[in-house]
Coordinates of C-alpha atoms and ligand atoms in Angstrom, one line a residue:
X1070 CA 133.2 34.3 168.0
X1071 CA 129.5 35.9 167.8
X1072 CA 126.8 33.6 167.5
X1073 CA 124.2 33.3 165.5
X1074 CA 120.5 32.7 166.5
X1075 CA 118.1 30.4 164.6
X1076 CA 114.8 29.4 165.0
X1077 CA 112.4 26.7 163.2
X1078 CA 108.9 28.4 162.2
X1079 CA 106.3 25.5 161.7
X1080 CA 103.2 27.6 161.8
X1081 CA 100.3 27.4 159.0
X1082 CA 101.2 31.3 157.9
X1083 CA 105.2 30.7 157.9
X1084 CA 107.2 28.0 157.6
X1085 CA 111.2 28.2 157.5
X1086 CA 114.2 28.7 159.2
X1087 CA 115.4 32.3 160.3
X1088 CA 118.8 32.9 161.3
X1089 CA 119.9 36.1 163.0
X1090 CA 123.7 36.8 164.2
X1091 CA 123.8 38.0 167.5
X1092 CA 127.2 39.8 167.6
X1093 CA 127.5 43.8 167.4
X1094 CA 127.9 44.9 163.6
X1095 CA 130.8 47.7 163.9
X1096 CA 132.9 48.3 160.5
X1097 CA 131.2 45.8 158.5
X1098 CA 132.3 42.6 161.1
X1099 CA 130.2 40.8 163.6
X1100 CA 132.1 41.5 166.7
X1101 CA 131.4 40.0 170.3
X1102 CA 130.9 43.0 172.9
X1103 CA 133.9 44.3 174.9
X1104 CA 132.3 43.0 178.2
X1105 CA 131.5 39.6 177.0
X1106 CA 127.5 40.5 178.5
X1107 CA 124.3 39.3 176.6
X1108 CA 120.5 40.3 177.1
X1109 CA 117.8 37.7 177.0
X1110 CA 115.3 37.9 174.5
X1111 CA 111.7 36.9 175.1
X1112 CA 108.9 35.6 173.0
X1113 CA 105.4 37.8 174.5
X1114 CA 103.2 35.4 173.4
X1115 CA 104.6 33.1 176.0
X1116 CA 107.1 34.5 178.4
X1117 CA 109.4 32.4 177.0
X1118 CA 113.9 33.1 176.3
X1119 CA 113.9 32.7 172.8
X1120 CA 117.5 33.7 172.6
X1121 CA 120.3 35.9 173.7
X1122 CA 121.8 38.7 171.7
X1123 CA 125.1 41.1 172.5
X1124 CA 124.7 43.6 175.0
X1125 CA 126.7 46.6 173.8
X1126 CA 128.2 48.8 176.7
X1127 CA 130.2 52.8 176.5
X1128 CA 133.2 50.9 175.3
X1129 CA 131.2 49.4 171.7
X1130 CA 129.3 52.4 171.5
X1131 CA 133.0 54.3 171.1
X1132 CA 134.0 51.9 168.9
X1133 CA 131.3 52.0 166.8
X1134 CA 131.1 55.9 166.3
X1135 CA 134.9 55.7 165.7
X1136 CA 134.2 53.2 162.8
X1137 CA 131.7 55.6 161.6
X1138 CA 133.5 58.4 161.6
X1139 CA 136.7 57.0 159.6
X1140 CA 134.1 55.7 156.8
X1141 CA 132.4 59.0 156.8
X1142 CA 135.6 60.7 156.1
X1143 CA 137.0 57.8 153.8
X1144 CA 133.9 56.4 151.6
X1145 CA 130.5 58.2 152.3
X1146 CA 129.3 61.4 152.3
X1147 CA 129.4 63.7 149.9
X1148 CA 131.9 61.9 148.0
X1149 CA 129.7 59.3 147.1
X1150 CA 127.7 60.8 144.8
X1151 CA 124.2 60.7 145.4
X1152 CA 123.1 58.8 142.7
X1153 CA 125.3 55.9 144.1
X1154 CA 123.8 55.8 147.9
X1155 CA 120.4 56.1 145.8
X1156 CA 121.4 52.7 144.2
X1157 CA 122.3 50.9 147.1
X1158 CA 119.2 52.2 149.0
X1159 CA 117.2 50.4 146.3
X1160 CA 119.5 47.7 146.6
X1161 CA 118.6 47.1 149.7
X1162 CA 115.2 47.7 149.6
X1163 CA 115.1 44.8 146.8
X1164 CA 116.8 42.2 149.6
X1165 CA 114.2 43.3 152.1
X1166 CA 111.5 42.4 149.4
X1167 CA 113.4 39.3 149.0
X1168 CA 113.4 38.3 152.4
X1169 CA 110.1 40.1 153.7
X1170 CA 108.2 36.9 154.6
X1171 CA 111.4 36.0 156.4
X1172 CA 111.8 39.7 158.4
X1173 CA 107.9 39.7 159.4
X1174 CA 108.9 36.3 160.9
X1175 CA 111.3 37.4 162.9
X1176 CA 109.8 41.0 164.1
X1177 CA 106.7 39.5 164.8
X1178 CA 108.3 36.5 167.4
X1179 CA 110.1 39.0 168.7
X1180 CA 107.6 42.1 169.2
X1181 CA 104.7 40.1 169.8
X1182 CA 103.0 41.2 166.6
X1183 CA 100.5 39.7 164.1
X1184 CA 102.7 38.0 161.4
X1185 CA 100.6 39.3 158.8
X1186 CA 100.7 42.6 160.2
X1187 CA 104.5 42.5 160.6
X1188 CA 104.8 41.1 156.6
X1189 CA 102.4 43.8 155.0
X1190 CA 102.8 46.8 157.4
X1191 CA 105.7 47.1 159.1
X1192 CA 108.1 44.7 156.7
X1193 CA 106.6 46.5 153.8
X1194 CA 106.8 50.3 155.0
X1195 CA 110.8 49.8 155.0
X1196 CA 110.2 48.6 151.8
X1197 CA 108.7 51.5 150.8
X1198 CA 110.6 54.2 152.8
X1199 CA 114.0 52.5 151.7
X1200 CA 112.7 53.4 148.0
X1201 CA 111.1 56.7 148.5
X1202 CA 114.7 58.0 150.2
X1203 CA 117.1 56.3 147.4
X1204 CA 115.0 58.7 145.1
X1205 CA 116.1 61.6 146.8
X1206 CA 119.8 60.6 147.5
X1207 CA 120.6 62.5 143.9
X1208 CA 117.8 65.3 144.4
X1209 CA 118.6 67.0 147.3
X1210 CA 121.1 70.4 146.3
X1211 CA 120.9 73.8 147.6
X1212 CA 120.4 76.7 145.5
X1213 CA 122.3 79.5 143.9
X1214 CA 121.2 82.9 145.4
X1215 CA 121.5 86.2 143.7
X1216 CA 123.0 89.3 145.7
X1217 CA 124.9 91.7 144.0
X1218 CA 126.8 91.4 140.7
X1219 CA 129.7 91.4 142.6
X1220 CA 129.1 88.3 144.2
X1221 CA 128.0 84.6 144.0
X1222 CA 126.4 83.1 146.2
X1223 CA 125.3 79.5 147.0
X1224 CA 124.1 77.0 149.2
X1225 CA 125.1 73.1 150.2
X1226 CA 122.5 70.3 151.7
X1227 CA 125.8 68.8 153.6
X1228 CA 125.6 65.6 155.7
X1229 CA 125.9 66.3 159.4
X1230 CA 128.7 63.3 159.2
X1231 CA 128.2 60.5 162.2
X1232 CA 124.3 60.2 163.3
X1233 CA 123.4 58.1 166.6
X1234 CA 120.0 56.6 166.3
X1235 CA 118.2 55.1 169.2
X1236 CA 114.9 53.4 168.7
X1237 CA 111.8 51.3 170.6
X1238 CA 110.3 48.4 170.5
X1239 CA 106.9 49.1 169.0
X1240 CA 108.1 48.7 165.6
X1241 CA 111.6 48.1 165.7
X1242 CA 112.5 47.6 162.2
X1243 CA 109.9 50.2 160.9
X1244 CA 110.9 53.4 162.7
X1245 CA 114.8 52.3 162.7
X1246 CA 114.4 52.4 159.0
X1247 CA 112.6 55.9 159.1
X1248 CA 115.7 57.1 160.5
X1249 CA 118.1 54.8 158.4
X1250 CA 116.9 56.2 154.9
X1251 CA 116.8 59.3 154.7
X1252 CA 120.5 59.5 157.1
X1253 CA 121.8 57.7 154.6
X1254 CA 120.3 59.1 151.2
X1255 CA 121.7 62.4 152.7
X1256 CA 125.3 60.7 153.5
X1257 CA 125.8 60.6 156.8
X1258 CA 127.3 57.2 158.6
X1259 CA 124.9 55.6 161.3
X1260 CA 125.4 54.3 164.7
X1261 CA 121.9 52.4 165.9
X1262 CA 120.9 51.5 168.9
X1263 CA 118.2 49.3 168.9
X1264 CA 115.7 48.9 171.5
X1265 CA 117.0 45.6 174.2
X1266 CA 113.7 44.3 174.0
X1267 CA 113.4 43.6 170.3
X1268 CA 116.9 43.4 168.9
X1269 CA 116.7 40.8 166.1
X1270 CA 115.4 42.7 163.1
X1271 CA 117.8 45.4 163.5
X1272 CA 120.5 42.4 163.4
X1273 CA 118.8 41.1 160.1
X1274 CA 118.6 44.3 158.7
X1275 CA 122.5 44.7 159.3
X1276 CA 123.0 41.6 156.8
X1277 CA 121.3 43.2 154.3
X1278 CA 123.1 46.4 154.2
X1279 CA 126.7 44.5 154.4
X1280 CA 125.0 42.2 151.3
X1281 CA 123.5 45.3 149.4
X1282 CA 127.6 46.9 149.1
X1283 CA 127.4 49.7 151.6
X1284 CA 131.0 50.7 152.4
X1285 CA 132.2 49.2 156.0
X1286 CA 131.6 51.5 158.8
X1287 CA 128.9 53.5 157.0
X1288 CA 126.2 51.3 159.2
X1289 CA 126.9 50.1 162.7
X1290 CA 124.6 48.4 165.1
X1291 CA 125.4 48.2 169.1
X1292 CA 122.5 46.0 171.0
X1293 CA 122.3 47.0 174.8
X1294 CA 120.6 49.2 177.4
X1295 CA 119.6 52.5 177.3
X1296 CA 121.2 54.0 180.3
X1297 CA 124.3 52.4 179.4
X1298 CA 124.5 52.5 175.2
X1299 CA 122.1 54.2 174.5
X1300 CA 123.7 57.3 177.1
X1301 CA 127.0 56.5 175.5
X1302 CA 125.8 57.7 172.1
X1303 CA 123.9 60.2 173.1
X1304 CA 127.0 61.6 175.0
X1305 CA 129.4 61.2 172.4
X1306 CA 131.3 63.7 171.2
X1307 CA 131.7 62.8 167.9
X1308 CA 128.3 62.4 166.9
X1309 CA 126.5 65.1 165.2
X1310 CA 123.2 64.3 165.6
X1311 CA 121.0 61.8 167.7
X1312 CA 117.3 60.8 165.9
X1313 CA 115.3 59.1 168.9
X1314 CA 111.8 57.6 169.5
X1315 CA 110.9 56.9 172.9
X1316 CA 109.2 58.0 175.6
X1317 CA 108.9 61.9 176.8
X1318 CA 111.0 61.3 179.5
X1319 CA 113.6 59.7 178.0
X1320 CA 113.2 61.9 175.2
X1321 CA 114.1 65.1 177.6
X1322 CA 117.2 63.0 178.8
X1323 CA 118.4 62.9 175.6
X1324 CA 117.8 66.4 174.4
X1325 CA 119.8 67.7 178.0
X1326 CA 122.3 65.1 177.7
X1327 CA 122.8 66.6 173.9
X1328 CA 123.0 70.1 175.5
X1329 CA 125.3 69.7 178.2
X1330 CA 128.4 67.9 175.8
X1331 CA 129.0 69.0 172.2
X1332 CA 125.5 70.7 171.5
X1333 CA 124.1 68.0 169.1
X1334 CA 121.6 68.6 167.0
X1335 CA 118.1 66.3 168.2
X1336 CA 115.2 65.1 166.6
X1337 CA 112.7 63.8 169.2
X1338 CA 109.6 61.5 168.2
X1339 CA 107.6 60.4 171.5
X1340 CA 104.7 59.8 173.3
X1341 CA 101.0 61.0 172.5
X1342 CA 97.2 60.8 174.1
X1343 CA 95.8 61.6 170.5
X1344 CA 92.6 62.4 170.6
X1345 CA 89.7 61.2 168.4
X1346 CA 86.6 63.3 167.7
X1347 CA 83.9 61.4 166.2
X1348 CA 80.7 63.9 165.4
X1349 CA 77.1 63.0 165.0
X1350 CA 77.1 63.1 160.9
X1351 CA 80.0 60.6 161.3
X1352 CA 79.8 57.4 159.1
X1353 CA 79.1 55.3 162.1
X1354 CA 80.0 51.6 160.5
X1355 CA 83.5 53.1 159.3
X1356 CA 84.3 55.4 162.0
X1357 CA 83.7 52.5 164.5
X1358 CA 86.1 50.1 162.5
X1359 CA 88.8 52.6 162.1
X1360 CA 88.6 53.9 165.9
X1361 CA 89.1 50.3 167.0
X1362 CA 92.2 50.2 164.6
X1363 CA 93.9 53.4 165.7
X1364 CA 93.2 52.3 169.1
X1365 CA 94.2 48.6 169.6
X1366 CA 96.7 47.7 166.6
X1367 CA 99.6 46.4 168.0
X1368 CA 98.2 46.4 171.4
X1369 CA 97.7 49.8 171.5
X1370 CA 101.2 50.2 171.5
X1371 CA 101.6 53.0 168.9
X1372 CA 103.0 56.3 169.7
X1373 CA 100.1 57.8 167.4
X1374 CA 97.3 55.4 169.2
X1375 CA 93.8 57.6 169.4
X1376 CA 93.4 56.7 173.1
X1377 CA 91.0 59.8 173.8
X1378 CA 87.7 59.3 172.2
X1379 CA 85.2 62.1 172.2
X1380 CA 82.0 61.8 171.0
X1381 CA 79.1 64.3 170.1
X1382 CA 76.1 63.3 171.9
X1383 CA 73.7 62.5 169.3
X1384 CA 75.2 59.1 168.5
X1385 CA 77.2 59.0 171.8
X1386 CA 75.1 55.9 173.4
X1387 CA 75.0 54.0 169.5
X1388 CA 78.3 54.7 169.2
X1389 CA 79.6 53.5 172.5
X1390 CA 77.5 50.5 172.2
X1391 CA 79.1 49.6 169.3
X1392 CA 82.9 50.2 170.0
X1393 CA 82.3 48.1 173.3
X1394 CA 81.4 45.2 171.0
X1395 CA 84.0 45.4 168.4
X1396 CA 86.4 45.4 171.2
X1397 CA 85.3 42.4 172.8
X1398 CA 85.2 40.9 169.4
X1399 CA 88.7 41.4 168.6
X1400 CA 90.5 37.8 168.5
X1401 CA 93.9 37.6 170.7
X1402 CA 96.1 35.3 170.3
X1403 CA 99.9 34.2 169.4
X1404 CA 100.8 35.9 166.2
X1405 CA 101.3 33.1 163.9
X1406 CA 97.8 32.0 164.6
X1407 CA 95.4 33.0 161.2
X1408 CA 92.6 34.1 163.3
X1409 CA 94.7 36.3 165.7
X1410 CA 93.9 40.0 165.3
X1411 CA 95.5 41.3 168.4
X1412 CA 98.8 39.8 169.9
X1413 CA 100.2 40.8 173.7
X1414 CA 101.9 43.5 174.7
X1415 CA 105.8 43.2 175.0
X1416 CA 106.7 42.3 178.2
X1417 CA 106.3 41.6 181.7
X1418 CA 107.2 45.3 182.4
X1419 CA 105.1 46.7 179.9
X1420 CA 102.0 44.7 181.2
X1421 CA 102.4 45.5 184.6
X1422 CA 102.2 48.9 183.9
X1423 CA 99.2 48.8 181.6
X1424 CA 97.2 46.3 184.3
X1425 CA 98.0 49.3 186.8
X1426 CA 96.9 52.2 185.0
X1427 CA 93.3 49.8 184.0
X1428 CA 93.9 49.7 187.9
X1429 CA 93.7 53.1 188.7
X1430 CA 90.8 53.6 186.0
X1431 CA 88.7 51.3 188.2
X1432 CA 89.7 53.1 191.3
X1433 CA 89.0 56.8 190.2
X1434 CA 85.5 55.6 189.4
X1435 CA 85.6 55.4 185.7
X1436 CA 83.2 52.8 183.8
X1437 CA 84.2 50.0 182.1
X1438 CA 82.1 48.9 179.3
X1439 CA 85.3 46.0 177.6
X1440 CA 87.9 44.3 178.5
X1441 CA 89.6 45.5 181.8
X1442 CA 91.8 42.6 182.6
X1443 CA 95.0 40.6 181.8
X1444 CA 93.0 37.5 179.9
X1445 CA 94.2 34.3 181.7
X1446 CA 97.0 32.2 180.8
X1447 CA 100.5 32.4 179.5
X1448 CA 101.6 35.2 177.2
X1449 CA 101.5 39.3 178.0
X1450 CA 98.2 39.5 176.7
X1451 CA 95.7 42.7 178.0
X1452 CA 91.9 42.4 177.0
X1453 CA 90.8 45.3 174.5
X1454 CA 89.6 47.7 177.1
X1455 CA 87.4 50.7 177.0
X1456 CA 86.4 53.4 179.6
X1457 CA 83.3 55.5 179.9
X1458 CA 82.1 58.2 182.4
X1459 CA 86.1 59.6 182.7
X1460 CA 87.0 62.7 184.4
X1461 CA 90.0 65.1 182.8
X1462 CA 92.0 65.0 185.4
X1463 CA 92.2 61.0 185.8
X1464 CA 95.4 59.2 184.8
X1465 CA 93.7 57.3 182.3
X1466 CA 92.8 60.2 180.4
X1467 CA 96.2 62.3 181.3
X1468 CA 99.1 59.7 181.0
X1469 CA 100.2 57.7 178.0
X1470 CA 99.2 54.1 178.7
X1471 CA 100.6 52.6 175.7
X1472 CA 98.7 49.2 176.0
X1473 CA 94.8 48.7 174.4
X1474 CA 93.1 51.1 176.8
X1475 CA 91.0 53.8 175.4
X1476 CA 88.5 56.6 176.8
X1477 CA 85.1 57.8 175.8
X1478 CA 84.1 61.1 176.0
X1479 CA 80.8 62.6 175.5
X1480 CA 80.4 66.8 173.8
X1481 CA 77.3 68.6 172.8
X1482 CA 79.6 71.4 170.5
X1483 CA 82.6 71.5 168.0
X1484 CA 84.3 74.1 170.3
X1485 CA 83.7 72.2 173.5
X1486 CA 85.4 69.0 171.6
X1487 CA 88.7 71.1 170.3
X1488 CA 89.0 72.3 173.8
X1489 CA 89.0 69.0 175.4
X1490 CA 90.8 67.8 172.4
X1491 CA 93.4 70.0 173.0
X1492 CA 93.9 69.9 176.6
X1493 CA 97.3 67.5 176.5
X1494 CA 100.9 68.0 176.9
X1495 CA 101.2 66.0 174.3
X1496 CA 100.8 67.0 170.1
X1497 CA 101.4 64.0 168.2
X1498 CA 98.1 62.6 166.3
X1499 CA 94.8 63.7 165.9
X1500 CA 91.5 62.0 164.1
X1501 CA 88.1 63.6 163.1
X1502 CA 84.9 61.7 162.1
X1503 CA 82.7 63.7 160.3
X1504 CA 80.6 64.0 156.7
X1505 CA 80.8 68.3 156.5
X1506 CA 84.0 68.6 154.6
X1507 CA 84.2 72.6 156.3
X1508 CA 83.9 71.4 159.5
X1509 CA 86.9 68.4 159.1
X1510 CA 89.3 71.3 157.9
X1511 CA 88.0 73.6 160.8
X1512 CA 88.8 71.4 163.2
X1513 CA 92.0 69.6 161.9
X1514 CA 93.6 73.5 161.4
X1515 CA 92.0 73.8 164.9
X1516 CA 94.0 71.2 166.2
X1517 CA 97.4 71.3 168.3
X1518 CA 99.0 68.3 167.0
X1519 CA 101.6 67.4 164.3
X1520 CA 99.2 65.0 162.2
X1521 CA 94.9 65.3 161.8
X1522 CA 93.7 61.9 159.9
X1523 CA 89.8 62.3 158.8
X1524 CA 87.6 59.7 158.0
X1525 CA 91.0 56.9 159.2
X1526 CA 93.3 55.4 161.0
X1527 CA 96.7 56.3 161.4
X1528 CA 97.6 55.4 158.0
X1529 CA 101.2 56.4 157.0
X1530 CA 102.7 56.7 153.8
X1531 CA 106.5 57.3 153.4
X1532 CA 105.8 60.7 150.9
X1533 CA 103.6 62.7 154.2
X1534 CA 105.7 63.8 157.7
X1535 CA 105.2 62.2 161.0
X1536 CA 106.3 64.4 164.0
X1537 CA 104.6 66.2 167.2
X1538 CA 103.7 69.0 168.2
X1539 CA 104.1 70.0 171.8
X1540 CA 105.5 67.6 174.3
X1541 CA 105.5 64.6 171.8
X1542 CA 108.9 65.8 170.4
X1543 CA 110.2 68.0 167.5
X1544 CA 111.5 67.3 164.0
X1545 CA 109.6 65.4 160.8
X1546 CA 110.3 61.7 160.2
X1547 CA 109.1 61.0 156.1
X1548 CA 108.6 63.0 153.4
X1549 CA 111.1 65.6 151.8
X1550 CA 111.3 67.1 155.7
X1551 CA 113.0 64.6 157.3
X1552 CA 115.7 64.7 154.9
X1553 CA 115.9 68.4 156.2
X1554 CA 117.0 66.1 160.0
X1555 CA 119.8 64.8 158.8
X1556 CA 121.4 67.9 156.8
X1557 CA 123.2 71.1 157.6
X1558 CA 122.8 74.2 155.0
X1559 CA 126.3 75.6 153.9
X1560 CA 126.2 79.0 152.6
X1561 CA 129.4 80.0 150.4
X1562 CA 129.9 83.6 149.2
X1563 CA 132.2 84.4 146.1
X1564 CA 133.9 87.5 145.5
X1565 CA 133.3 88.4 141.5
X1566 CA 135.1 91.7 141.7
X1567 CA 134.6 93.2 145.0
X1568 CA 138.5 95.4 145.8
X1569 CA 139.2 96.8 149.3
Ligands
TXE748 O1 110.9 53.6 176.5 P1 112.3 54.3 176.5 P2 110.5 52.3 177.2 C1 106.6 55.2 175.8 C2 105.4 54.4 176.2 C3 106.1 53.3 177.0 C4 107.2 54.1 177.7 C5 108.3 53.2 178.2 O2 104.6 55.2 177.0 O3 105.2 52.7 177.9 O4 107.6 55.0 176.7 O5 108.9 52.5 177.2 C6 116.6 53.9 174.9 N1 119.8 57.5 176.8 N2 107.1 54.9 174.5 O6 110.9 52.2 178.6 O7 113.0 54.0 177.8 C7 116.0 52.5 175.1 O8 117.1 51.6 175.3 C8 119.6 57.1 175.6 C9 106.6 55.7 173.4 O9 110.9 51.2 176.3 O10 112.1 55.8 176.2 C10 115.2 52.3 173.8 O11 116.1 52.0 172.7 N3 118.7 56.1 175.2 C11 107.4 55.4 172.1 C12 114.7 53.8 173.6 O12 115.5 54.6 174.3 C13 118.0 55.6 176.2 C14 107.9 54.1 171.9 C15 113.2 53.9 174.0 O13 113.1 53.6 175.4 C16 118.1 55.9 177.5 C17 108.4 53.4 173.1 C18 119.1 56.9 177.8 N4 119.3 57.4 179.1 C19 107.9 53.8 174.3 N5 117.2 55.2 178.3 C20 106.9 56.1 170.9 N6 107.1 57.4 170.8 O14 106.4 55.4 170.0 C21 116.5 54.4 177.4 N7 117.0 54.6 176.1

């Protein structure tokens, strides 16, 4: 029988017991894996096992998808009208509200986040994405087209049918649910394959969905490893469609994998080096305060993370100053502490990469002006760190670090800023600093990435898209285009008097 994990919160911001099952949710059951194998699951605050969970292998994943696909063709889709997945989307969405306090619990042991970043950011943005899709489930339709009077003409916003979703461990629950809404608003049946370092949330959020009265089968969810699972799914030849957030090269894996078996369609979200340009009319107090956001929430661990700071060189030294000392000011700690602002990364691997790429920093002669080190003691914390005096062609300004590393560049003119801006394989964010509202639209059109925040941090709202540009993938997650992801347009032609 599948287990179930529980743990006892006794911290001043939450208090309570959470209970997660830690079986593989396939046709509406908790179901041990084939294999009888588990994965450890870590607390990054402390290194410690919290827990183990199911790890799902080829055989589940087949499973799974086959589960899918008999619900898709028994009780989802398009025979479920829409206003019907729209009510159990809000259904759900009411049972997350229910249990938020209890969610942000859970995803922020496991992630490593700041509780009440977990309860009023990522907890919340399900919230409101699982609301903002459920409105659309009845309001997507095609259109009638006119051609001749001999004929009618129409079109269908049909479900692709079974969808595979693989997703990280930055914000599990958050980005799984980006996927989850709009594939099922639209009708299609979901296999997910959550990230094996942060399984529980997905697990909790598989409760809900069996409790809200979706059909079995309709939502499936296989824990395990991504060269394993997560290749399973991708290779499947009964899945239409596979929606993945990871990194680049992963993400090209994915897309050849798709190529080379039944042509699936892909939506990739990956990895960025946004850069932020920060000009001398800036407002200095704000732009400072939201830099350091987009920079180190989570750890820096954000796909969108403004890691390339450029600088016009009027307030370059001011501004500089000041970022070094919001960044040593920023309080670490284990999430459930008030006072914590910034929790660790999310694991030993994860930190061992970000200490080497500070590493190579140091060695290819940039400056350091904060942080720069793992800060002693248990837990996979990394101190806020910021560069100065970089080159282009260091790693530190090239490579993804994902971790709370930024770099500071200085520029005399807008031009020379979009040109260093732009000189990434990567397109996913951008941010501009500036008081001349001509000059924030030249350079955001100017741009060569998917989103251009001025004046803030990468604040989302479910209603806007989220995708890149370039190398950081291809496809919208949110807003009306992401609904576009998980559809295919029929066209139907009807003879009205047309004799051969
Ligand atoms: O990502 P992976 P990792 C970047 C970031 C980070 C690096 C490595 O730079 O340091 O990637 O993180 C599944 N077929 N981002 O190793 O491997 C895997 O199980 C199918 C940016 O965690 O790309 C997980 O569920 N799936 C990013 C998911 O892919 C496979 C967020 C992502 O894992 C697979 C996370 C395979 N062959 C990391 N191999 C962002 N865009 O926000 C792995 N997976």
């Amino acid at each position: 029988m599948p287990g179930t994990w529980t743990h006892e919160f006794k911290t001043d911001l939450f208090k309570g017991s959470a209970q997660v099952n830690t079986g593989l949710f396939i046709n509406g059951k908790w179901v041990d894996p084939v294999d009888g194998e588990t994965i450890d699951v870590y607390n990054p605050a402390d290194g410690s096992v919290i827990g183990k969970v199911s790890c799902g292998s080829a055989k589940d994943i087949d499973l799974a998808v086959n589960a899918a696909k008999a619900a898709y063709k028994s009780s989802w889709g398009l025979k479920v009208p829409g206003f019907e997945r729209g009510r159990l989307l809000y259904k759900l969405a009411e049972l997350l509200e229910k249990n938020a306090d209890s969610l942000a619990a859970i995803e922020a042991l496991d992630a490593g986040k700041s509780f009440q970043h977990a309860r009023h950011m990522d907890v919340q943005d399900a919230i409101n994405n699982l609301r903002y899709y459920a409105g659309w489930a009845d309001k997507t339709h095609g259109q009638t087209i006119e051609t001749t009077e001999a004929k009618f003409a129409y079109t269908r916003h049909e479900p692709i049918g079974v969808v595979g979703l693989i997703v990280p461990w930055n914000f599990p629950l958050m980005i799984a649910v980006w996927k989850i809404a709009p594939a099922l608003a639209t009708g299609n049946t979901i296999v997910l394959k959550q990230s094996e370092v942060t399984p529980l949330s997905a697990l909790k959020l598989a409760e809900f969905i069996k409790e809200a009265g979706f059909p079995d089968g309709v939502f499936n969810v296989v824990t395990g490893f991504g060269q394993t699972a997560g290749q399973a799914l991708t290779e499947h030849p009964l899945v239409g469609k596979v929606s993945f957030t990871g990194s680049t090269l992963i993400g090209r894996k994915v897309m050849e994998t798709a190529a080379k078996t039944n042509l699936k369609r892909v939506t990739l979200e990956l990895g960025g080096k946004s850069p932020t340009i920060v000009f001398d009319d800036a407002d200095l107090e704000q732009s400072v305060k939201w830099v350091c956001a987009a920079l180190f929430h989570h750890s820096g661990q954000m796909c969108a993370a403004g890691t390339r700071i450029f600088v016009q060189e009027g307030i370059y030294d001011t501004f500089l100053r000041a970022l070094a000392g919001a960044a040593a000011s920023i309080q670490q700690g284990d999430g459930f502490a008030k006072s914590t602002q910034q929790g660790p990364v999310v694991s030993q691997v994860q930190l061992e990469r970000v200490l080497s790429y500070i590493e190579s920093g140091k060695q290819e002669g940039a400056t350091l002006v904060a942080g720069g080190a793992r800060r002693p003691g248990a837990g996979y914390f990394v101190q806020p760190t910021i560069f100065a005096d970089v080159k282009p062609d260091m790693k530190i300004v090239r490579e993804e670090i994902f971790g709370p590393v930024g770099v500071v560049v200085k520029f005399k003119t807008e031009e020379e800023a979009i040109e260093a801006a732009n000189d990434t394989e990567y397109g996913l964010s951008s941010y501009v600093y500036t008081q001349n509202v001509s000059r924030a639209i030249r350079v955001s059109n100017a741009i060569e990435a998917g989103t251009c925040f001025v004046n803030v941090g990468s604040v989302l709202c479910p209603q806007v898209p989220f995708g890149g540009y370039k190398q950081s993938g291809h496809g919208k997650e949110m807003g009306e285009y992401a609904l576009e992801a998980f559809t295919q347009v029929k066209a139907v032609h009807i003879n009205l008097g047309m004799n051969l």
